[in-house]
Amino acid sequence: MNETPIKPCLILGIESSCDETAAAVVADGRRILSNIVATQVDVHQVYGGVVPEIASRMHVEAILPVIDQALKQADVALKDIDAIAVTHGPGLVGALLVGLSAAKGLAAVAHKPLIGVHHIAGHMAANYLADKSWDPPYLCLVVSGAHSHLVVVNDYEQFNVIARTRDDAAGEAFDKIARAIGLGYPGGPLLEKAALGGNPHALTFPQTNFADSLDFSFSGLKTAALNQLNRLKQQVELSGEDWTTIVSLRDFAASYQQAIIDVLVARAILAAQTHHMKRLAVAGGVSANRCLRDNLAASAQQAGIEFLCPPLEFCTDNAAMIASAGYYAFENGTNDTFDLNATATLELA
Ligand code: KG4
Ligand code: ZN
């Protein structure tokens, strides 16, 4: 007797919260059929950072071709899709609105459920794409351009944020100093590259710890690095030489990078121990940093904690992670209405 194969649940994911226009088709929340990302990095590079108005306009140009390509590469038609998941916040409102409007339009014409996904829930779902058997509960260190969170993921849609940054996010800490030392945008990957082969202990930077909280704070570290940089510049002012003749660029970058990583790693391991979590994952753009990944892996192993880190392409913004998070929301019965709006600041519920 021939058994009819069970049709997988197909989610079309759409992401446009910052400077990547992305669409993906994911089966059963775990299997990627397509994952298209159109990046705007080259354009924003000229301005040294993301220009919101330009980002919105570029999303408008890219969104439909990117969605089309995602469907084609997955070899599915819109009618085969079970639901459309889209990032509705947090992010740049004008940028978010482009993806959201496209998702609403497609959901309306094809009579498909619409599912709004929190961008950070998406980043955390990248772990489900990386390891098919990874599931809650676990602790997640979220480190992106705007967030530094420690989240206890109790279930696919149940999050307990146990720590957050009180000022700058880890990604911002990378980006701001990268700009100050002349590396430009995007700061994180450029600073990582500049730090290669550098001495991570050439300079020391202060860490901010709170006695009664696992919260992060990176503004003191950033200010200390700026002060250090100014001191170095003053020392060479009369000679007309470059400050890097005193401390090399790679030693400066390596020391600063290590200072950020030391805080992230120590706090993540302490949080896992305090909250009795035996499994740790990482999410967000900064988790693409090789040094952070290696340091976390080593410290987790030493502490007897299982550690998962998504492949690089799932760490930065993409739509496969949005489709995966959307799948679990869909399974839980989420079906947003067309009133769903783009929101610049959105708490992780
Ligand atoms: O998650 P993401 O792609 O976008 C947001 O949701 O914010 O994260 C972007 C952030 C930027 O601050 C970028 O500099 C940082 O992630 N980033 C890195 C690396 N790759 C991206 N930071 C350090 N090292 C990297 N290799
Ligand atoms: Zn992101």
mmCIF file of C-alpha atoms and ligand atoms in Angstrom:
data_model
loop_
_atom_site.group_PDB
_atom_site.id
_atom_site.type_symbol
_atom_site.label_atom_id
_atom_site.label_comp_id
_atom_site.label_asym_id
_atom_site.label_seq_id
_atom_site.Cartn_x
_atom_site.Cartn_y
_atom_site.Cartn_z
ATOM 1 C CA MET A 1 0.000 0.000 0.000
ATOM 2 C CA ASN A 2 1.335 3.445 -0.961
ATOM 3 C CA GLU A 3 1.305 5.912 1.924
ATOM 4 C CA THR A 4 0.720 9.578 1.039
ATOM 5 C CA PRO A 5 3.771 11.506 2.252
ATOM 6 C CA ILE A 6 2.951 14.093 4.929
ATOM 7 C CA LYS A 7 3.187 17.564 3.402
ATOM 8 C CA PRO A 8 5.662 19.722 5.308
ATOM 9 C CA CYS A 9 4.452 23.019 6.763
ATOM 10 C CA LEU A 10 5.985 25.730 4.575
ATOM 11 C CA ILE A 11 6.583 29.213 5.970
ATOM 12 C CA LEU A 12 7.652 32.155 3.840
ATOM 13 C CA GLY A 13 9.788 34.431 6.031
ATOM 14 C CA ILE A 14 10.366 38.135 5.293
ATOM 15 C CA GLU A 15 12.911 40.390 7.028
ATOM 16 C CA SER A 16 13.657 44.095 6.410
ATOM 17 C CA SER A 17 14.311 45.591 9.862
ATOM 18 C CA CYS A 18 17.650 47.252 9.056
ATOM 19 C CA ASP A 19 19.937 47.060 6.021
ATOM 20 C CA GLU A 20 19.274 43.558 4.650
ATOM 21 C CA THR A 21 16.262 42.710 2.491
ATOM 22 C CA ALA A 22 15.634 39.016 3.015
ATOM 23 C CA ALA A 23 13.143 36.266 2.187
ATOM 24 C CA ALA A 24 13.280 32.528 2.833
ATOM 25 C CA VAL A 25 11.164 29.401 2.688
ATOM 26 C CA VAL A 26 11.555 26.978 5.598
ATOM 27 C CA ALA A 27 9.895 23.573 6.005
ATOM 28 C CA ASP A 28 8.638 22.508 9.438
ATOM 29 C CA GLY A 29 10.603 25.277 11.119
ATOM 30 C CA ARG A 30 13.927 23.519 10.609
ATOM 31 C CA ARG A 31 14.694 22.745 6.958
ATOM 32 C CA ILE A 32 15.790 25.635 4.736
ATOM 33 C CA LEU A 33 14.488 25.440 1.172
ATOM 34 C CA SER A 34 15.763 28.901 0.257
ATOM 35 C CA ASN A 35 17.398 31.818 2.066
ATOM 36 C CA ILE A 36 17.914 34.989 0.022
ATOM 37 C CA VAL A 37 19.615 38.095 1.450
ATOM 38 C CA ALA A 38 20.129 41.331 -0.513
ATOM 39 C CA THR A 39 22.531 43.454 1.482
ATOM 40 C CA GLN A 40 22.811 47.253 1.349
ATOM 41 C CA VAL A 41 26.167 47.395 3.141
ATOM 42 C CA ASP A 42 28.073 48.899 0.188
ATOM 43 C CA VAL A 43 25.687 51.841 -0.067
ATOM 44 C CA HIS A 44 25.652 52.691 3.660
ATOM 45 C CA GLN A 45 29.438 52.252 3.873
ATOM 46 C CA VAL A 46 29.895 55.599 2.092
ATOM 47 C CA TYR A 47 28.023 57.348 4.961
ATOM 48 C CA GLY A 48 29.727 55.422 7.785
ATOM 49 C CA GLY A 49 26.442 53.919 9.035
ATOM 50 C CA VAL A 50 22.889 52.984 8.077
ATOM 51 C CA VAL A 51 20.914 55.919 6.624
ATOM 52 C CA PRO A 52 17.259 55.057 7.415
ATOM 53 C CA GLU A 53 15.740 56.874 4.422
ATOM 54 C CA ILE A 54 18.097 55.154 1.972
ATOM 55 C CA ALA A 55 17.478 51.791 3.667
ATOM 56 C CA SER A 56 13.704 52.142 3.174
ATOM 57 C CA ARG A 57 14.063 53.065 -0.483
ATOM 58 C CA MET A 58 16.424 50.173 -1.172
ATOM 59 C CA HIS A 59 14.056 47.739 0.573
ATOM 60 C CA VAL A 60 11.249 48.945 -1.717
ATOM 61 C CA GLU A 61 13.381 48.163 -4.767
ATOM 62 C CA ALA A 62 14.546 44.759 -3.518
ATOM 63 C CA ILE A 63 11.611 43.258 -1.639
ATOM 64 C CA LEU A 64 9.559 41.731 -4.473
ATOM 65 C CA PRO A 65 12.508 40.338 -6.477
ATOM 66 C CA VAL A 66 13.941 38.846 -3.259
ATOM 67 C CA ILE A 67 10.634 37.164 -2.349
ATOM 68 C CA ASP A 68 10.266 35.932 -5.912
ATOM 69 C CA GLN A 69 13.746 34.463 -5.836
ATOM 70 C CA ALA A 70 13.094 32.756 -2.480
ATOM 71 C CA LEU A 71 9.955 31.059 -3.828
ATOM 72 C CA LYS A 72 11.683 30.046 -7.076
ATOM 73 C CA GLN A 73 14.743 28.641 -5.350
ATOM 74 C CA ALA A 74 12.517 26.665 -2.978
ATOM 75 C CA ASP A 75 10.592 25.469 -6.030
ATOM 76 C CA VAL A 76 7.236 26.405 -4.491
ATOM 77 C CA ALA A 77 4.416 28.718 -5.512
ATOM 78 C CA LEU A 78 2.764 31.199 -3.153
ATOM 79 C CA LYS A 79 -0.317 28.934 -3.044
ATOM 80 C CA ASP A 80 1.838 26.124 -1.524
ATOM 81 C CA ILE A 81 2.898 28.309 1.416
ATOM 82 C CA ASP A 82 1.063 27.675 4.718
ATOM 83 C CA ALA A 83 1.741 31.057 6.333
ATOM 84 C CA ILE A 84 3.742 34.250 5.892
ATOM 85 C CA ALA A 85 5.988 35.328 8.782
ATOM 86 C CA VAL A 86 7.401 38.832 8.857
ATOM 87 C CA THR A 87 9.527 40.917 11.222
ATOM 88 C CA HIS A 88 7.349 43.712 12.639
ATOM 89 C CA GLY A 89 9.828 45.080 15.186
ATOM 90 C CA PRO A 90 12.099 46.206 16.640
ATOM 91 C CA GLY A 91 14.039 48.041 13.934
ATOM 92 C CA LEU A 92 13.882 51.066 11.654
ATOM 93 C CA VAL A 93 10.190 51.825 11.170
ATOM 94 C CA GLY A 94 10.463 52.833 7.508
ATOM 95 C CA ALA A 95 12.482 49.697 6.747
ATOM 96 C CA LEU A 96 10.157 47.392 8.700
ATOM 97 C CA LEU A 97 7.116 48.825 6.932
ATOM 98 C CA VAL A 98 8.405 47.661 3.545
ATOM 99 C CA GLY A 99 8.624 43.992 4.531
ATOM 100 C CA LEU A 100 5.401 44.198 6.508
ATOM 101 C CA SER A 101 3.451 45.788 3.639
ATOM 102 C CA ALA A 102 4.728 43.144 1.212
ATOM 103 C CA ALA A 103 3.765 40.374 3.649
ATOM 104 C CA LYS A 104 0.278 41.835 4.155
ATOM 105 C CA GLY A 105 -0.252 42.207 0.418
ATOM 106 C CA LEU A 106 0.766 38.620 -0.300
ATOM 107 C CA ALA A 107 -1.242 37.267 2.631
ATOM 108 C CA ALA A 108 -4.319 39.159 1.403
ATOM 109 C CA VAL A 109 -4.167 38.057 -2.245
ATOM 110 C CA ALA A 110 -3.230 34.448 -1.487
ATOM 111 C CA HIS A 111 -5.506 34.122 1.590
ATOM 112 C CA LYS A 112 -2.659 33.056 3.851
ATOM 113 C CA PRO A 113 -2.253 33.587 7.599
ATOM 114 C CA LEU A 114 -0.002 36.522 8.576
ATOM 115 C CA ILE A 115 2.401 36.079 11.488
ATOM 116 C CA GLY A 116 4.320 38.972 13.043
ATOM 117 C CA VAL A 117 7.726 37.927 14.408
ATOM 118 C CA HIS A 118 9.869 39.770 16.958
ATOM 119 C CA HIS A 119 13.300 40.273 15.380
ATOM 120 C CA ILE A 120 15.118 38.921 18.447
ATOM 121 C CA ALA A 121 12.867 35.839 18.636
ATOM 122 C CA GLY A 122 13.967 35.341 15.022
ATOM 123 C CA HIS A 123 17.661 35.589 15.911
ATOM 124 C CA MET A 124 17.201 32.988 18.649
ATOM 125 C CA ALA A 125 15.360 30.650 16.233
ATOM 126 C CA ALA A 126 18.534 30.538 14.079
ATOM 127 C CA ASN A 127 19.622 27.888 16.565
ATOM 128 C CA TYR A 128 16.786 25.586 15.433
ATOM 129 C CA LEU A 129 18.126 25.821 11.878
ATOM 130 C CA ALA A 130 21.665 25.091 13.063
ATOM 131 C CA ASP A 131 20.809 21.986 15.078
ATOM 132 C CA LYS A 132 17.645 20.054 14.191
ATOM 133 C CA SER A 133 17.378 18.567 17.691
ATOM 134 C CA TRP A 134 18.023 21.793 19.655
ATOM 135 C CA ASP A 135 14.927 22.800 21.602
ATOM 136 C CA PRO A 136 13.925 24.745 24.737
ATOM 137 C CA PRO A 137 14.663 25.108 27.578
ATOM 138 C CA TYR A 138 18.039 26.831 27.197
ATOM 139 C CA LEU A 139 19.788 30.100 27.984
ATOM 140 C CA CYS A 140 20.475 32.405 25.036
ATOM 141 C CA LEU A 141 23.019 35.219 24.862
ATOM 142 C CA VAL A 142 21.570 37.712 22.364
ATOM 143 C CA VAL A 143 24.150 40.130 20.990
ATOM 144 C CA SER A 144 23.112 42.306 18.061
ATOM 145 C CA GLY A 145 23.460 45.895 16.904
ATOM 146 C CA ALA A 146 20.808 47.119 19.318
ATOM 147 C CA HIS A 147 20.441 44.353 21.930
ATOM 148 C CA SER A 148 22.517 42.634 24.567
ATOM 149 C CA HIS A 149 20.178 40.266 26.383
ATOM 150 C CA LEU A 150 20.399 37.104 28.394
ATOM 151 C CA VAL A 151 17.170 35.201 27.775
ATOM 152 C CA VAL A 152 15.888 32.049 29.426
ATOM 153 C CA VAL A 153 13.968 30.385 26.588
ATOM 154 C CA ASN A 154 11.444 28.267 28.473
ATOM 155 C CA ASP A 155 9.523 27.293 25.355
ATOM 156 C CA TYR A 156 9.505 28.306 21.688
ATOM 157 C CA GLU A 157 7.455 31.395 22.482
ATOM 158 C CA GLN A 158 8.111 31.821 26.189
ATOM 159 C CA PHE A 159 10.992 34.123 26.967
ATOM 160 C CA ASN A 160 12.273 35.402 30.280
ATOM 161 C CA VAL A 161 14.732 38.263 29.787
ATOM 162 C CA ILE A 162 17.008 37.994 32.830
ATOM 163 C CA ALA A 163 19.533 40.661 31.762
ATOM 164 C CA ARG A 164 19.768 43.496 29.272
ATOM 165 C CA THR A 165 22.118 46.351 28.551
ATOM 166 C CA ARG A 166 21.621 49.546 30.510
ATOM 167 C CA ASP A 167 23.166 51.680 27.744
ATOM 168 C CA ASP A 168 24.975 50.596 24.546
ATOM 169 C CA ALA A 169 24.518 47.158 23.010
ATOM 170 C CA ALA A 170 27.571 44.969 22.316
ATOM 171 C CA GLY A 171 27.240 45.609 18.568
ATOM 172 C CA GLU A 172 27.151 49.368 19.164
ATOM 173 C CA ALA A 173 30.277 49.085 21.317
ATOM 174 C CA PHE A 174 32.049 47.445 18.366
ATOM 175 C CA ASP A 175 30.653 49.880 15.787
ATOM 176 C CA LYS A 176 31.407 53.118 17.663
ATOM 177 C CA ILE A 177 35.050 52.332 18.406
ATOM 178 C CA ALA A 178 35.586 50.883 14.927
ATOM 179 C CA ARG A 179 34.496 54.258 13.559
ATOM 180 C CA ALA A 180 36.695 56.169 16.060
ATOM 181 C CA ILE A 181 39.824 54.261 15.010
ATOM 182 C CA GLY A 182 39.043 54.853 11.348
ATOM 183 C CA LEU A 183 37.760 51.443 10.310
ATOM 184 C CA GLY A 184 34.339 52.609 9.128
ATOM 185 C CA TYR A 185 31.141 50.596 8.713
ATOM 186 C CA PRO A 186 30.159 47.843 9.410
ATOM 187 C CA GLY A 187 32.289 48.172 12.521
ATOM 188 C CA GLY A 188 32.048 44.715 14.129
ATOM 189 C CA PRO A 189 33.472 42.609 11.298
ATOM 190 C CA LEU A 190 36.072 45.283 10.420
ATOM 191 C CA LEU A 191 37.261 45.516 14.013
ATOM 192 C CA GLU A 192 37.474 41.731 14.222
ATOM 193 C CA LYS A 193 39.605 41.709 11.066
ATOM 194 C CA ALA A 194 41.824 44.536 12.352
ATOM 195 C CA ALA A 195 42.369 42.621 15.617
ATOM 196 C CA LEU A 196 43.723 39.500 13.900
ATOM 197 C CA GLY A 197 47.156 38.653 15.271
ATOM 198 C CA GLY A 198 46.973 41.499 17.817
ATOM 199 C CA ASN A 199 47.787 41.197 21.527
ATOM 200 C CA PRO A 200 44.441 41.107 23.422
ATOM 201 C CA HIS A 201 46.247 42.147 26.628
ATOM 202 C CA ALA A 202 48.215 45.112 25.250
ATOM 203 C CA LEU A 203 45.749 47.556 26.840
ATOM 204 C CA THR A 204 43.302 47.132 29.702
ATOM 205 C CA PHE A 205 39.786 48.543 29.696
ATOM 206 C CA PRO A 206 37.406 48.678 32.689
ATOM 207 C CA GLN A 207 34.473 46.276 33.045
ATOM 208 C CA THR A 208 31.185 47.387 34.521
ATOM 209 C CA ASN A 209 29.571 44.824 36.836
ATOM 210 C CA PHE A 210 26.452 45.245 38.943
ATOM 211 C CA ALA A 211 26.375 43.586 42.362
ATOM 212 C CA ASP A 212 22.680 42.730 42.241
ATOM 213 C CA SER A 213 22.108 42.151 38.535
ATOM 214 C CA LEU A 214 23.404 40.336 35.464
ATOM 215 C CA ASP A 215 22.765 43.440 33.314
ATOM 216 C CA PHE A 216 25.356 44.690 30.849
ATOM 217 C CA SER A 217 26.813 48.174 30.459
ATOM 218 C CA PHE A 218 29.230 49.026 27.661
ATOM 219 C CA SER A 219 29.280 52.827 27.755
ATOM 220 C CA GLY A 220 32.110 52.969 30.351
ATOM 221 C CA LEU A 221 34.213 50.653 28.238
ATOM 222 C CA LYS A 222 33.539 52.716 25.139
ATOM 223 C CA THR A 223 34.405 55.999 26.908
ATOM 224 C CA ALA A 224 37.608 54.482 28.312
ATOM 225 C CA ALA A 225 38.621 53.427 24.789
ATOM 226 C CA LEU A 226 37.886 56.919 23.426
ATOM 227 C CA ASN A 227 39.914 58.510 26.247
ATOM 228 C CA GLN A 228 42.770 56.094 25.612
ATOM 229 C CA LEU A 229 42.668 56.973 21.925
ATOM 230 C CA ASN A 230 42.736 60.724 22.674
ATOM 231 C CA ARG A 231 45.707 60.264 25.021
ATOM 232 C CA LEU A 232 47.603 58.398 22.298
ATOM 233 C CA LYS A 233 46.781 61.128 19.766
ATOM 234 C CA GLN A 234 47.990 63.838 22.181
ATOM 235 C CA GLN A 235 51.274 61.998 22.688
ATOM 236 C CA VAL A 236 52.102 62.176 18.978
ATOM 237 C CA GLU A 237 50.626 65.639 18.373
ATOM 238 C CA LEU A 238 53.966 67.465 18.292
ATOM 239 C CA SER A 239 55.868 64.876 16.297
ATOM 240 C CA GLY A 240 53.121 64.704 13.661
ATOM 241 C CA GLU A 241 53.277 60.905 13.726
ATOM 242 C CA ASP A 242 50.306 58.570 13.843
ATOM 243 C CA TRP A 243 49.097 57.226 17.225
ATOM 244 C CA THR A 244 49.562 53.691 15.913
ATOM 245 C CA THR A 245 53.330 54.195 16.247
ATOM 246 C CA ILE A 246 52.809 53.913 20.030
ATOM 247 C CA VAL A 247 50.187 51.144 20.102
ATOM 248 C CA SER A 248 49.520 49.236 16.909
ATOM 249 C CA LEU A 249 46.020 49.317 15.482
ATOM 250 C CA ARG A 250 45.758 45.552 15.804
ATOM 251 C CA ASP A 251 46.796 45.579 19.496
ATOM 252 C CA PHE A 252 44.265 48.343 20.216
ATOM 253 C CA ALA A 253 41.504 46.473 18.337
ATOM 254 C CA ALA A 254 42.404 43.103 19.876
ATOM 255 C CA SER A 255 42.442 44.520 23.427
ATOM 256 C CA TYR A 256 39.140 46.319 22.993
ATOM 257 C CA GLN A 257 37.485 43.298 21.383
ATOM 258 C CA GLN A 258 38.731 41.061 24.198
ATOM 259 C CA ALA A 259 37.328 43.448 26.829
ATOM 260 C CA ILE A 260 33.835 43.186 25.293
ATOM 261 C CA ILE A 261 34.103 39.420 24.914
ATOM 262 C CA ASP A 262 35.317 38.887 28.498
ATOM 263 C CA VAL A 263 32.190 40.621 29.829
ATOM 264 C CA LEU A 264 29.820 38.703 27.542
ATOM 265 C CA VAL A 265 31.365 35.316 28.290
ATOM 266 C CA ALA A 266 31.660 35.786 32.063
ATOM 267 C CA ARG A 267 28.073 37.048 32.359
ATOM 268 C CA ALA A 268 26.629 34.269 30.161
ATOM 269 C CA ILE A 269 28.349 31.515 32.159
ATOM 270 C CA LEU A 270 27.372 33.115 35.486
ATOM 271 C CA ALA A 271 23.752 33.431 34.285
ATOM 272 C CA ALA A 272 23.672 29.769 33.237
ATOM 273 C CA GLN A 273 24.982 28.720 36.651
ATOM 274 C CA THR A 274 22.687 31.047 38.603
ATOM 275 C CA HIS A 275 19.616 29.901 36.664
ATOM 276 C CA HIS A 276 20.663 26.222 36.605
ATOM 277 C CA MET A 277 20.725 26.084 32.805
ATOM 278 C CA LYS A 278 22.827 23.283 31.350
ATOM 279 C CA ARG A 279 22.511 24.488 27.749
ATOM 280 C CA LEU A 280 23.653 27.779 26.250
ATOM 281 C CA ALA A 281 23.075 29.205 22.772
ATOM 282 C CA VAL A 282 24.060 32.495 21.192
ATOM 283 C CA ALA A 283 22.239 34.726 18.690
ATOM 284 C CA GLY A 284 22.572 38.026 16.804
ATOM 285 C CA GLY A 285 25.163 39.678 14.563
ATOM 286 C CA VAL A 286 27.964 39.893 17.149
ATOM 287 C CA SER A 287 27.838 36.094 17.521
ATOM 288 C CA ALA A 288 29.514 35.972 14.091
ATOM 289 C CA ASN A 289 32.690 37.068 15.921
ATOM 290 C CA ARG A 290 35.124 34.145 15.868
ATOM 291 C CA CYS A 291 36.860 35.172 19.080
ATOM 292 C CA LEU A 292 33.538 35.377 20.958
ATOM 293 C CA ARG A 293 32.444 31.982 19.607
ATOM 294 C CA ASP A 294 35.742 30.335 20.612
ATOM 295 C CA ASN A 295 35.821 31.955 24.061
ATOM 296 C CA LEU A 296 32.200 30.990 24.767
ATOM 297 C CA ALA A 297 32.779 27.410 23.598
ATOM 298 C CA ALA A 298 35.866 27.031 25.807
ATOM 299 C CA SER A 299 34.262 28.542 28.924
ATOM 300 C CA ALA A 300 31.032 26.573 28.460
ATOM 301 C CA GLN A 301 32.999 23.342 28.158
ATOM 302 C CA GLN A 302 34.975 24.164 31.282
ATOM 303 C CA ALA A 303 31.720 24.805 33.167
ATOM 304 C CA GLY A 304 30.076 21.602 31.872
ATOM 305 C CA ILE A 305 27.507 23.515 29.820
ATOM 306 C CA GLU A 306 26.406 22.333 26.368
ATOM 307 C CA PHE A 307 26.974 25.131 23.852
ATOM 308 C CA LEU A 308 25.422 25.818 20.459
ATOM 309 C CA CYS A 309 26.451 28.492 18.004
ATOM 310 C CA PRO A 310 24.679 28.970 14.636
ATOM 311 C CA PRO A 311 26.781 29.021 11.433
ATOM 312 C CA LEU A 312 27.919 32.515 10.454
ATOM 313 C CA GLU A 313 25.242 33.110 7.797
ATOM 314 C CA PHE A 314 22.479 32.568 10.381
ATOM 315 C CA CYS A 315 24.012 34.974 12.934
ATOM 316 C CA THR A 316 23.464 38.171 10.961
ATOM 317 C CA ASP A 317 20.045 39.266 9.682
ATOM 318 C CA ASN A 318 18.261 36.745 7.440
ATOM 319 C CA ALA A 319 14.719 35.570 6.802
ATOM 320 C CA ALA A 320 15.177 31.829 7.440
ATOM 321 C CA MET A 321 15.350 32.603 11.171
ATOM 322 C CA ILE A 322 12.116 34.639 10.875
ATOM 323 C CA ALA A 323 10.408 31.732 9.074
ATOM 324 C CA SER A 324 11.558 29.317 11.782
ATOM 325 C CA ALA A 325 10.245 31.517 14.616
ATOM 326 C CA GLY A 326 7.067 32.058 12.564
ATOM 327 C CA TYR A 327 6.564 28.305 12.263
ATOM 328 C CA TYR A 328 6.441 27.849 16.050
ATOM 329 C CA ALA A 329 4.052 30.802 16.409
ATOM 330 C CA PHE A 330 1.869 29.307 13.657
ATOM 331 C CA GLU A 331 1.890 25.929 15.442
ATOM 332 C CA ASN A 332 0.742 27.746 18.591
ATOM 333 C CA GLY A 333 -2.198 29.233 16.680
ATOM 334 C CA THR A 334 -0.886 32.760 16.048
ATOM 335 C CA ASN A 335 -2.681 34.501 13.188
ATOM 336 C CA ASP A 336 -2.183 38.260 13.145
ATOM 337 C CA THR A 337 -4.668 40.641 11.606
ATOM 338 C CA PHE A 338 -3.921 43.278 8.990
ATOM 339 C CA ASP A 339 -3.824 45.809 11.835
ATOM 340 C CA LEU A 340 -0.338 44.516 12.653
ATOM 341 C CA ASN A 341 1.998 47.505 12.675
ATOM 342 C CA ALA A 342 5.719 48.128 12.437
ATOM 343 C CA THR A 343 7.190 49.073 15.826
ATOM 344 C CA ALA A 344 10.646 50.580 16.328
ATOM 345 C CA THR A 345 10.939 49.481 19.952
ATOM 346 C CA LEU A 346 9.257 46.247 20.869
ATOM 347 C CA GLU A 347 9.737 44.242 24.054
ATOM 348 C CA LEU A 348 10.392 40.537 23.798
ATOM 349 C CA ALA A 349 7.152 39.192 25.265
HETATM 350 O O1 KG4 B 1 21.891 41.063 14.334
HETATM 351 P P1 KG4 B 1 22.461 42.068 13.420
HETATM 352 O O2 KG4 B 1 22.909 41.604 12.054
HETATM 353 O O3 KG4 B 1 21.482 43.265 13.233
HETATM 354 C C1 KG4 B 1 20.727 43.744 14.310
HETATM 355 O O4 KG4 B 1 19.697 43.120 14.605
HETATM 356 O O5 KG4 B 1 21.211 44.712 14.942
HETATM 357 O O6 KG4 B 1 23.711 42.702 14.187
HETATM 358 C C2 KG4 B 1 24.462 43.724 13.663
HETATM 359 C C3 KG4 B 1 25.597 43.995 14.630
HETATM 360 C C4 KG4 B 1 26.436 45.190 14.207
HETATM 361 O O7 KG4 B 1 26.677 45.994 15.342
HETATM 362 C C5 KG4 B 1 27.712 44.546 13.694
HETATM 363 O O8 KG4 B 1 28.843 45.378 13.830
HETATM 364 C C6 KG4 B 1 27.803 43.332 14.588
HETATM 365 O O9 KG4 B 1 26.483 42.867 14.674
HETATM 366 N N1 KG4 B 1 28.672 42.293 14.010
HETATM 367 C C7 KG4 B 1 29.842 41.908 14.569
HETATM 368 C C8 KG4 B 1 30.405 40.951 13.684
HETATM 369 N N2 KG4 B 1 29.539 40.787 12.629
HETATM 370 C C9 KG4 B 1 28.485 41.617 12.858
HETATM 371 N N3 KG4 B 1 30.450 42.293 15.698
HETATM 372 C C10 KG4 B 1 31.633 41.738 15.984
HETATM 373 N N4 KG4 B 1 32.248 40.825 15.181
HETATM 374 C C11 KG4 B 1 31.670 40.405 14.036
HETATM 375 N N5 KG4 B 1 32.280 39.506 13.259
HETATM 376 ZN ZN ZN B 2 19.368 41.451 13.741
#
